[in-house]
mmCIF file of C-alpha atoms in Angstrom:
data_model
loop_
_atom_site.group_PDB
_atom_site.id
_atom_site.type_symbol
_atom_site.label_atom_id
_atom_site.label_comp_id
_atom_site.label_asym_id
_atom_site.label_seq_id
_atom_site.Cartn_x
_atom_site.Cartn_y
_atom_site.Cartn_z
ATOM 1 C CA MET A 18 -4.433 12.812 10.117
ATOM 2 C CA GLN A 19 -3.144 11.483 6.779
ATOM 3 C CA LYS A 20 -1.809 14.426 4.780
ATOM 4 C CA LYS A 21 0.411 14.705 1.713
ATOM 5 C CA VAL A 22 1.701 17.874 0.012
ATOM 6 C CA LEU A 23 3.684 18.033 -3.225
ATOM 7 C CA PHE A 24 6.011 20.706 -4.572
ATOM 8 C CA ASN A 25 5.001 22.327 -7.872
ATOM 9 C CA ASN A 26 7.288 19.863 -9.692
ATOM 10 C CA GLY A 27 5.355 16.899 -8.250
ATOM 11 C CA GLU A 28 7.995 15.807 -5.714
ATOM 12 C CA LEU A 29 6.925 15.065 -2.153
ATOM 13 C CA ALA A 30 7.250 18.081 0.173
ATOM 14 C CA TRP A 31 5.763 16.520 3.325
ATOM 15 C CA GLU A 32 3.385 13.850 4.480
ATOM 16 C CA THR A 33 2.174 12.255 7.672
ATOM 17 C CA ARG A 34 3.003 8.593 8.137
ATOM 18 C CA ALA A 35 1.411 6.230 10.618
ATOM 19 C CA PHE A 36 3.596 3.673 12.371
ATOM 20 C CA PRO A 37 2.532 0.646 14.398
ATOM 21 C CA VAL A 38 2.543 0.716 18.174
ATOM 22 C CA SER A 39 1.909 -2.304 20.367
ATOM 23 C CA THR A 40 0.631 -1.593 23.861
ATOM 24 C CA ASP A 41 0.241 -3.941 26.786
ATOM 25 C CA ILE A 42 0.417 -3.698 30.564
ATOM 26 C CA THR A 43 4.176 -3.128 30.421
ATOM 27 C CA GLY A 44 3.948 -0.078 28.118
ATOM 28 C CA SER A 45 4.067 0.801 24.428
ATOM 29 C CA LEU A 46 6.497 -0.266 21.711
ATOM 30 C CA GLY A 47 6.569 1.834 18.521
ATOM 31 C CA VAL A 48 8.334 0.563 15.411
ATOM 32 C CA VAL A 49 9.665 2.539 12.444
ATOM 33 C CA GLU A 50 11.487 0.451 9.832
ATOM 34 C CA THR A 51 14.040 1.868 7.428
ATOM 35 C CA GLY A 52 12.613 0.410 4.212
ATOM 36 C CA SER A 53 8.850 0.529 4.497
ATOM 37 C CA ASP A 54 8.282 3.415 6.916
ATOM 38 C CA ILE A 55 11.112 5.853 6.281
ATOM 39 C CA GLY A 56 11.871 5.638 2.565
ATOM 40 C CA PHE A 57 15.535 6.642 2.876
ATOM 41 C CA ASN A 58 18.736 5.401 4.499
ATOM 42 C CA VAL A 59 19.226 6.926 7.946
ATOM 43 C CA ASN A 60 22.677 8.504 8.393
ATOM 44 C CA ARG A 61 21.960 10.799 11.338
ATOM 45 C CA VAL A 62 19.628 10.725 14.320
ATOM 46 C CA PHE A 63 19.161 13.594 16.754
ATOM 47 C CA PHE A 64 16.668 14.548 19.405
ATOM 48 C CA LEU A 65 15.518 17.718 21.137
ATOM 49 C CA ARG A 66 14.342 17.828 24.744
ATOM 50 C CA ASP A 67 14.232 20.233 27.702
ATOM 51 C CA ILE A 68 13.104 23.059 25.415
ATOM 52 C CA GLU A 69 11.523 26.183 26.893
ATOM 53 C CA SER A 70 7.833 26.501 26.013
ATOM 54 C CA THR A 71 8.466 29.950 24.488
ATOM 55 C CA ALA A 72 11.400 28.780 22.365
ATOM 56 C CA VAL A 73 11.247 28.971 18.580
ATOM 57 C CA ARG A 74 13.361 26.300 16.867
ATOM 58 C CA GLY A 75 14.117 25.548 13.239
ATOM 59 C CA MET A 76 13.459 28.609 11.103
ATOM 60 C CA HIS A 77 15.432 27.089 8.240
ATOM 61 C CA SER A 78 15.356 24.758 5.265
ATOM 62 C CA HIS A 79 18.014 22.550 3.693
ATOM 63 C CA ALA A 80 19.477 22.340 0.204
ATOM 64 C CA GLU A 81 19.052 18.565 0.126
ATOM 65 C CA LEU A 82 17.847 16.502 3.062
ATOM 66 C CA LYS A 83 15.125 14.076 3.987
ATOM 67 C CA GLN A 84 13.829 13.875 7.546
ATOM 68 C CA LEU A 85 11.321 11.851 9.508
ATOM 69 C CA ILE A 86 10.167 13.715 12.622
ATOM 70 C CA ILE A 87 8.579 11.864 15.527
ATOM 71 C CA CYS A 88 7.236 13.236 18.797
ATOM 72 C CA LEU A 89 8.170 10.689 21.459
ATOM 73 C CA SER A 90 6.697 12.551 24.417
ATOM 74 C CA GLY A 91 4.686 15.691 25.090
ATOM 75 C CA SER A 92 3.798 17.943 22.188
ATOM 76 C CA PHE A 93 4.998 20.761 19.952
ATOM 77 C CA GLU A 94 3.830 22.575 16.842
ATOM 78 C CA ILE A 95 5.684 22.483 13.551
ATOM 79 C CA THR A 96 4.856 24.849 10.698
ATOM 80 C CA LEU A 97 5.896 23.719 7.215
ATOM 81 C CA ASP A 98 6.149 26.086 4.256
ATOM 82 C CA CYS A 99 6.932 25.243 0.627
ATOM 83 C CA LEU A 100 5.603 28.601 -0.704
ATOM 84 C CA LYS A 101 2.819 26.735 -2.504
ATOM 85 C CA GLU A 102 1.312 25.693 0.821
ATOM 86 C CA LYS A 103 1.858 26.402 4.510
ATOM 87 C CA GLU A 104 0.542 24.164 7.260
ATOM 88 C CA THR A 105 0.917 23.772 11.028
ATOM 89 C CA PHE A 106 0.815 20.366 12.706
ATOM 90 C CA THR A 107 0.486 19.679 16.408
ATOM 91 C CA MET A 108 2.847 16.786 17.012
ATOM 92 C CA THR A 109 2.066 14.407 19.859
ATOM 93 C CA SER A 110 3.032 10.834 20.650
ATOM 94 C CA ASN A 111 0.075 9.565 18.612
ATOM 95 C CA ASN A 112 1.704 6.968 16.333
ATOM 96 C CA TYR A 113 2.275 9.442 13.496
ATOM 97 C CA ALA A 114 5.531 10.659 12.052
ATOM 98 C CA LEU A 115 6.065 13.558 9.682
ATOM 99 C CA TYR A 116 8.227 13.136 6.565
ATOM 100 C CA VAL A 117 9.732 16.495 5.570
ATOM 101 C CA ASP A 118 11.826 17.186 2.484
ATOM 102 C CA GLY A 119 14.796 19.440 3.110
ATOM 103 C CA LYS A 120 13.564 22.172 0.787
ATOM 104 C CA VAL A 121 10.629 22.847 3.153
ATOM 105 C CA TRP A 122 10.983 25.774 5.574
ATOM 106 C CA ARG A 123 10.223 24.532 9.090
ATOM 107 C CA THR A 124 9.582 26.274 12.395
ATOM 108 C CA MET A 125 8.872 24.521 15.701
ATOM 109 C CA THR A 126 7.079 26.229 18.624
ATOM 110 C CA LYS A 127 4.855 25.632 21.645
ATOM 111 C CA PHE A 128 6.892 22.854 23.220
ATOM 112 C CA SER A 129 5.265 21.198 26.209
ATOM 113 C CA GLN A 130 7.353 20.708 29.335
ATOM 114 C CA ASN A 131 8.027 17.030 28.543
ATOM 115 C CA ALA A 132 8.380 17.319 24.748
ATOM 116 C CA VAL A 133 10.901 15.031 23.061
ATOM 117 C CA MET A 134 11.376 15.305 19.294
ATOM 118 C CA LEU A 135 13.295 12.577 17.444
ATOM 119 C CA VAL A 136 14.572 13.320 13.928
ATOM 120 C CA LEU A 137 15.940 10.754 11.462
ATOM 121 C CA CYS A 138 17.961 12.205 8.550
ATOM 122 C CA ASP A 139 19.463 10.867 5.343
ATOM 123 C CA LYS A 140 22.620 13.032 5.550
ATOM 124 C CA GLU A 141 25.292 13.604 8.142
ATOM 125 C CA TYR A 142 25.437 17.153 9.494
ATOM 126 C CA GLU A 143 28.668 18.182 7.762
ATOM 127 C CA LEU A 144 27.209 17.126 4.384
ATOM 128 C CA ASP A 145 24.068 19.215 4.870
ATOM 129 C CA ARG A 146 23.685 22.804 3.632
ATOM 130 C CA VAL A 147 21.275 24.717 5.860
ATOM 131 C CA VAL A 148 19.391 27.747 4.486
ATOM 132 C CA ARG A 149 18.705 30.112 7.404
ATOM 133 C CA ASP A 150 17.530 33.203 5.509
ATOM 134 C CA TYR A 151 13.843 33.142 4.485
ATOM 135 C CA ASP A 152 14.428 35.391 1.456
ATOM 136 C CA GLU A 153 17.156 33.034 0.206
ATOM 137 C CA PHE A 154 14.736 30.124 0.738
ATOM 138 C CA LYS A 155 12.065 31.916 -1.329
ATOM 139 C CA ASN A 156 14.567 32.612 -4.139
ATOM 140 C CA ILE A 157 15.685 28.959 -4.212
ATOM 141 C CA MET A 158 12.067 27.786 -4.349
ATOM 142 C CA LEU A 159 11.109 30.256 -7.073
ATOM 143 C CA LEU A 160 14.136 29.239 -9.167
ATOM 144 C CA SER A 161 13.275 25.542 -8.783
ATOM 145 C CA ASP A 162 9.719 26.285 -10.000
ATOM 146 C CA GLU A 163 11.162 27.783 -13.207
ATOM 147 C CA GLU A 164 13.167 24.642 -14.042
#
């Protein structure tokens, strides 16, 4: 499941990242470390749970943000779009995380009944500019390609 996509300027748009999990008779312990696994300082952590299976979440991008998305339980789909490429991942608790740059448009759907999504971010919410209009997102991306 290793996957890496770059923006036209060569910067990382998204990639899958494996993380170690130790399992024994008492359960499983997954470890994600700030330096080697995440690649940025974590300033905000949030989680989503109890989401209706028909719900559509996300539908936005960010001006500047780095996120690591982990499915702790259940499953959901996340579609990533950087105009150059669009891809849908089925996220499960399979020892993979998804690094997503803020400039990527993301939409989450098909949440299972027990889905829990954990998101680690490099910015606090009030310091984050969210782009909720897809046409504005496209304009920002097209302008960044010209630079």
